[in-house]
Short mmCIF file of C-alpha atoms and ligand atoms in Angstrom, two decimals:
data_model
loop_
_atom_site.label_atom_id
_atom_site.label_comp_id
_atom_site.label_asym_id
_atom_site.label_seq_id
_atom_site.Cartn_x
_atom_site.Cartn_y
_atom_site.Cartn_z
CA MET A 1 45.65 35.40 -2.20
CA PRO A 2 44.10 31.92 -2.21
CA TYR A 3 43.38 32.00 1.54
CA LEU A 4 40.35 34.24 1.35
CA GLU A 5 38.79 32.39 -1.61
CA THR A 6 39.20 29.07 0.19
CA ALA A 7 37.78 30.47 3.43
CA VAL A 8 34.75 31.79 1.48
CA GLU A 9 34.14 28.37 -0.07
CA ILE A 10 34.40 26.67 3.33
CA ALA A 11 32.15 29.24 5.03
CA ARG A 12 29.52 28.75 2.32
CA GLU A 13 29.60 25.00 2.82
CA ALA A 14 29.45 25.27 6.63
CA GLY A 15 26.69 27.89 6.32
CA ALA A 16 24.58 25.52 4.21
CA LEU A 17 25.07 22.83 6.83
CA LEU A 18 23.96 25.24 9.59
CA ALA A 19 20.91 26.35 7.58
CA ASN A 20 19.93 22.71 7.19
CA TYR A 21 20.13 22.04 10.93
CA PHE A 22 18.26 25.30 11.56
CA GLU A 23 15.32 24.10 9.43
CA ARG A 24 15.23 20.84 11.34
CA ARG A 25 15.39 22.55 14.78
CA VAL A 26 18.10 20.67 16.66
CA ALA A 27 18.09 20.13 20.41
CA PHE A 28 20.64 21.96 22.54
CA GLU A 29 22.86 20.82 25.39
CA VAL A 30 24.41 23.02 28.06
CA LYS A 31 28.18 23.56 28.45
CA GLY A 32 27.57 25.81 31.47
CA GLU A 33 24.34 26.97 33.10
CA PHE A 34 23.37 29.28 30.20
CA ASP A 35 26.11 28.30 27.73
CA LEU A 36 24.51 26.27 24.94
CA VAL A 37 25.94 23.98 22.29
CA THR A 38 24.22 21.94 19.57
CA GLU A 39 25.06 19.17 17.17
CA ALA A 40 25.21 21.90 14.51
CA ASP A 41 28.13 23.66 16.28
CA ARG A 42 30.11 20.43 16.29
CA ALA A 43 29.24 19.36 12.73
CA SER A 44 30.12 22.80 11.36
CA GLU A 45 33.41 22.85 13.25
CA LYS A 46 34.33 19.38 12.00
CA LEU A 47 33.68 20.46 8.43
CA VAL A 48 35.61 23.74 8.67
CA VAL A 49 38.59 22.21 10.48
CA GLU A 50 38.82 19.25 8.07
CA ARG A 51 38.71 21.53 5.02
CA LEU A 52 41.30 23.96 6.45
CA ARG A 53 43.60 21.09 7.41
CA SER A 54 43.48 19.56 3.96
CA HIS A 55 44.07 22.89 2.17
CA PHE A 56 46.67 24.27 4.58
CA PRO A 57 48.34 21.42 6.50
CA SER A 58 51.09 23.63 7.94
CA HIS A 59 48.68 26.20 9.40
CA GLY A 60 47.45 26.28 12.99
CA ILE A 61 43.77 26.32 13.94
CA VAL A 62 42.00 27.67 17.03
CA ALA A 63 38.35 26.58 17.01
CA GLU A 64 35.69 27.13 19.67
CA GLU A 65 34.58 23.54 20.17
CA GLY A 66 38.15 22.31 20.62
CA GLY A 67 38.95 20.98 17.15
CA GLY A 68 42.12 23.04 16.67
CA HIS A 69 45.86 22.36 16.75
CA ASP A 70 49.19 24.20 16.65
CA PRO A 71 48.06 27.74 17.59
CA GLN A 72 51.72 28.93 17.51
CA ALA A 73 52.10 28.32 13.75
CA GLU A 74 53.00 31.36 11.60
CA TYR A 75 49.55 31.22 9.98
CA CYS A 76 46.67 30.55 12.36
CA TRP A 77 42.95 30.24 11.58
CA TYR A 78 40.36 31.30 14.18
CA VAL A 79 37.08 29.47 13.69
CA ASP A 80 33.68 30.10 15.23
CA PRO A 81 31.67 27.32 13.59
CA LEU A 82 28.39 28.82 14.81
CA ASP A 83 28.39 32.30 16.30
CA GLY A 84 24.97 32.97 17.80
CA THR A 85 24.22 29.52 19.22
CA THR A 86 21.60 30.82 21.66
CA ASN A 87 19.73 32.47 18.78
CA PHE A 88 20.09 29.30 16.72
CA ALA A 89 18.78 27.07 19.52
CA HIS A 90 15.69 29.28 19.83
CA SER A 91 15.07 29.47 16.05
CA PHE A 92 15.97 33.18 16.08
CA PRO A 93 17.54 33.78 12.65
CA ALA A 94 20.74 35.65 13.57
CA PHE A 95 23.85 33.49 13.42
CA ASN A 96 26.86 32.94 11.21
CA VAL A 97 30.07 31.06 10.64
CA SER A 98 33.18 33.15 11.21
CA ILE A 99 36.66 32.31 9.92
CA GLY A 100 39.69 34.58 10.35
CA LEU A 101 43.34 34.11 9.41
CA ALA A 102 46.26 35.68 11.28
CA ARG A 103 49.85 35.73 10.10
CA ALA A 104 52.41 36.21 12.87
CA GLY A 105 49.66 37.55 15.11
CA GLN A 106 48.22 40.04 12.61
CA MET A 107 44.82 39.46 11.02
CA VAL A 108 45.16 39.11 7.24
CA ALA A 109 41.84 37.65 6.07
CA GLY A 110 38.35 37.25 7.46
CA VAL A 111 34.97 35.86 6.46
CA VAL A 112 31.63 36.13 8.27
CA TYR A 113 28.80 34.28 6.53
CA ASP A 114 25.11 34.51 7.46
CA PRO A 115 23.44 31.66 5.57
CA ILE A 116 19.86 32.71 6.37
CA HIS A 117 20.23 36.08 4.64
CA GLN A 118 22.96 34.77 2.32
CA GLU A 119 25.30 37.56 3.26
CA MET A 120 29.01 36.90 2.82
CA PHE A 121 31.21 39.53 4.50
CA THR A 122 34.87 39.34 3.49
CA ALA A 123 38.06 41.30 4.08
CA GLU A 124 41.73 41.03 3.27
CA ARG A 125 44.37 43.21 4.89
CA GLY A 126 44.95 46.26 2.70
CA ALA A 127 42.26 45.32 0.16
CA GLY A 128 39.06 46.61 1.79
CA ALA A 129 35.92 44.92 3.08
CA TYR A 130 33.06 43.53 1.00
CA LEU A 131 29.50 42.26 1.36
CA ASN A 132 28.62 39.79 -1.39
CA ASN A 133 31.54 41.18 -3.41
CA ARG A 134 30.46 44.83 -3.11
CA ARG A 135 32.73 47.20 -1.25
CA ILE A 136 31.42 48.28 2.16
CA HIS A 137 32.27 51.22 4.42
CA VAL A 138 31.51 52.20 7.99
CA SER A 139 28.84 54.83 8.67
CA GLN A 140 29.49 58.56 8.69
CA ILE A 141 27.61 59.34 11.90
CA LYS A 142 29.65 61.89 13.84
CA ARG A 143 27.83 62.22 17.18
CA MET A 144 27.10 59.57 19.78
CA ALA A 145 23.64 61.11 20.26
CA GLU A 146 22.80 60.03 16.69
CA CYS A 147 24.31 56.57 16.70
CA LEU A 148 22.89 53.05 16.84
CA GLY A 149 25.06 50.72 18.89
CA SER A 150 25.16 47.08 19.84
CA SER A 151 26.65 45.06 22.64
CA GLY A 152 26.55 41.60 24.13
CA PHE A 153 26.67 39.72 27.39
CA PRO A 154 28.54 36.51 28.11
CA ALA A 155 26.93 33.13 28.69
CA ARG A 156 29.38 32.32 31.50
CA LYS A 157 29.88 34.04 34.85
CA ARG A 158 27.17 36.59 34.13
CA ASP A 159 27.22 37.80 37.71
CA HIS A 160 30.85 38.97 37.22
CA ASN A 161 30.02 41.03 34.13
CA VAL A 162 29.81 44.81 34.53
CA ASN A 163 28.54 45.56 31.05
CA ILE A 164 25.04 46.54 32.14
CA HIS A 165 26.52 49.87 33.41
CA PHE A 166 28.09 50.58 30.01
CA TYR A 167 24.91 49.48 28.28
CA TYR A 168 22.87 51.92 30.36
CA GLN A 169 25.30 54.81 29.78
CA MET A 170 25.10 54.27 26.01
CA ALA A 171 21.35 53.60 25.94
CA MET A 172 20.77 57.00 27.59
CA ALA A 173 23.11 58.81 25.18
CA SER A 174 22.31 57.35 21.74
CA HIS A 175 19.48 56.35 19.40
CA GLY A 176 19.65 52.93 21.00
CA VAL A 177 21.67 49.83 21.74
CA ARG A 178 20.83 46.47 20.14
CA ARG A 179 21.73 43.00 21.37
CA THR A 180 21.89 40.78 18.29
CA GLY A 181 23.29 37.70 20.05
CA SER A 182 26.12 37.37 17.53
CA ALA A 183 29.36 39.28 18.01
CA ALA A 184 30.67 38.46 14.53
CA LEU A 185 27.48 39.84 12.94
CA ASP A 186 27.70 42.93 15.17
CA LEU A 187 31.19 43.59 13.82
CA ALA A 188 30.11 42.89 10.23
CA PHE A 189 27.22 45.35 10.72
CA VAL A 190 29.61 48.04 11.98
CA ALA A 191 31.71 47.41 8.87
CA CYS A 192 28.78 47.98 6.51
CA GLY A 193 27.24 50.89 8.44
CA ARG A 194 24.10 49.19 9.80
CA LEU A 195 25.53 49.81 13.26
CA ASP A 196 27.81 52.68 14.26
CA LEU A 197 29.51 50.95 17.16
CA PHE A 198 29.80 47.66 19.02
CA TRP A 199 31.47 46.77 22.29
CA GLU A 200 31.64 43.75 24.57
CA PHE A 201 33.66 42.28 27.46
CA GLY A 202 35.23 38.83 27.44
CA LEU A 203 35.00 37.90 23.77
CA LYS A 204 37.17 35.06 22.50
CA PRO A 205 39.54 35.14 19.52
CA TRP A 206 37.10 33.18 17.31
CA ASP A 207 34.33 35.73 18.04
CA VAL A 208 36.32 38.72 16.82
CA ALA A 209 39.17 37.59 14.52
CA ALA A 210 37.32 37.96 11.21
CA GLY A 211 35.01 40.77 12.36
CA THR A 212 37.70 43.16 13.57
CA LEU A 213 39.45 42.95 10.19
CA LEU A 214 36.11 43.69 8.48
CA VAL A 215 35.76 46.85 10.58
CA THR A 216 39.28 48.19 10.04
CA GLU A 217 39.21 47.38 6.31
CA ALA A 218 35.85 49.19 6.05
CA GLY A 219 37.47 52.33 7.50
CA GLY A 220 36.47 51.86 11.14
CA ARG A 221 38.45 51.75 14.34
CA VAL A 222 39.03 48.97 16.86
CA SER A 223 40.61 49.31 20.30
CA ASP A 224 39.90 48.00 23.75
CA MET A 225 37.28 49.88 25.78
CA ARG A 226 39.94 52.07 27.44
CA GLY A 227 41.46 53.06 24.09
CA ALA A 228 44.49 50.73 24.16
CA PRO A 229 45.31 48.67 21.05
CA HIS A 230 43.06 45.65 20.74
CA SER A 231 44.55 42.17 20.57
CA VAL A 232 42.41 39.32 19.25
CA THR A 233 44.05 36.87 21.64
CA GLN A 234 44.77 39.04 24.72
CA SER A 235 42.25 41.84 25.20
CA ASP A 236 39.57 41.64 27.91
CA HIS A 237 37.21 43.96 26.05
CA LEU A 238 36.68 45.49 22.65
CA LEU A 239 35.26 48.65 21.12
CA ALA A 240 34.70 48.81 17.35
CA ASP A 241 33.16 51.82 15.66
CA ASN A 242 33.14 54.03 12.59
CA GLY A 243 36.21 55.97 13.76
CA SER A 244 34.43 59.34 14.08
CA LEU A 245 32.74 58.23 17.30
CA HIS A 246 35.77 56.67 18.93
CA GLY A 247 36.87 59.58 21.16
CA GLU A 248 33.37 60.42 22.36
CA VAL A 249 32.56 56.79 23.19
CA LEU A 250 35.88 56.28 25.03
CA GLU A 251 35.05 59.35 27.12
CA ALA A 252 31.61 57.96 28.01
CA PHE A 253 33.15 54.57 28.82
CA GLY A 254 35.93 56.23 30.86
CA GLU A 255 33.26 57.76 33.12
CA VAL A 256 31.71 54.33 33.71
CA PHE A 257 35.14 52.82 34.48
CA GLN A 258 35.37 55.54 37.17
CA GLY A 259 31.94 54.58 38.51
CA ARG A 260 30.00 57.52 37.05
CA LEU A 261 26.79 57.30 35.03
CA ARG A 262 25.61 60.45 33.21
CA VAL A 263 21.99 59.71 34.04
CA PRO A 264 21.40 58.01 37.39
CA LEU A 265 19.44 54.77 37.28
CA PRO A 266 15.85 55.48 38.38
CA PRO A 267 14.73 53.78 41.59
CA VAL A 268 12.29 50.91 41.12
CA PRO A 269 8.88 52.10 42.42
C1 LIG B 1 28.43 34.42 21.56
C2 LIG B 1 27.78 35.48 20.72
C3 LIG B 1 27.14 36.54 21.57
C4 LIG B 1 28.13 37.17 22.52
C5 LIG B 1 28.79 36.09 23.38
C6 LIG B 1 29.44 35.05 22.48
P1 LIG B 1 28.52 31.91 20.57
O1 LIG B 1 29.07 33.45 20.77
O2 LIG B 1 28.71 36.07 19.85
O3 LIG B 1 26.60 37.59 20.80
O4 LIG B 1 27.47 38.09 23.33
O5 LIG B 1 29.76 36.72 24.17
O6 LIG B 1 30.02 34.04 23.27
O7 LIG B 1 28.66 31.26 21.92
O8 LIG B 1 27.12 32.00 20.13
O9 LIG B 1 29.47 31.38 19.57
CA1 LIG B 2 30.91 33.17 19.22
CA1 LIG B 3 30.19 29.49 18.65
#
């Protein structure tokens, strides 16, 4: 299908633009107290949206910095022009451009491109997931005690976010939990087995559209954190893993939802 090829071309072009800004170290502005945005976010979004519009004029677009239109169209693109802005603004090299396509609400194609490491993650519904054109698969880790996880925390309303409890539960029960600062890369890393699981509250459609398809096409499983089906546009939280871990992780999360931690937090001396 031409959609994926075109999205790959556009992601490569937007990635080169981001890499260029990254070298030059752009200043950041704040959207909210800790919510950053840079000229690079806007320039990348402009490029991606213009290219998608000219290739697919009848398609809708939902883009983080507001450049979209017609989200009810049968085909709708979800665009994160720069996922990992906080990393980017601090010259921490973990960011990407993420472009996903849904048809009638179902993800059909997705691209996550990291221009610093030149890694192009791609997936099409029913055709598998790939990293630089080589097929990728989720990990085969079977026990939570042996897994490496990742999670994230929102830039907005941090004081309303309960994730630190889930983070602690998992940190006590696994090899460790990373915080990469890029949800789309977290999902791409679950897809290729560098991570065994990823979860987060409050992600937006552009954060997860492409990445969730990568995970399912790589043989993994995606649901919300209570085990209900995950919706890119509706869910409040997401759990993506290699499939084997899903039940055990949902059980550990279920305990936290009920207010129970397996290991009590130590008192501060
Ligand atoms: C953010 C990153 C981060 C996640 C935040 C997202 P942005 O996206 O993916 O890892 O924890 O929830 O908002 O703002 O850099 O595009
Ligand atoms: Ca994002
Ligand atoms: Ca972004």
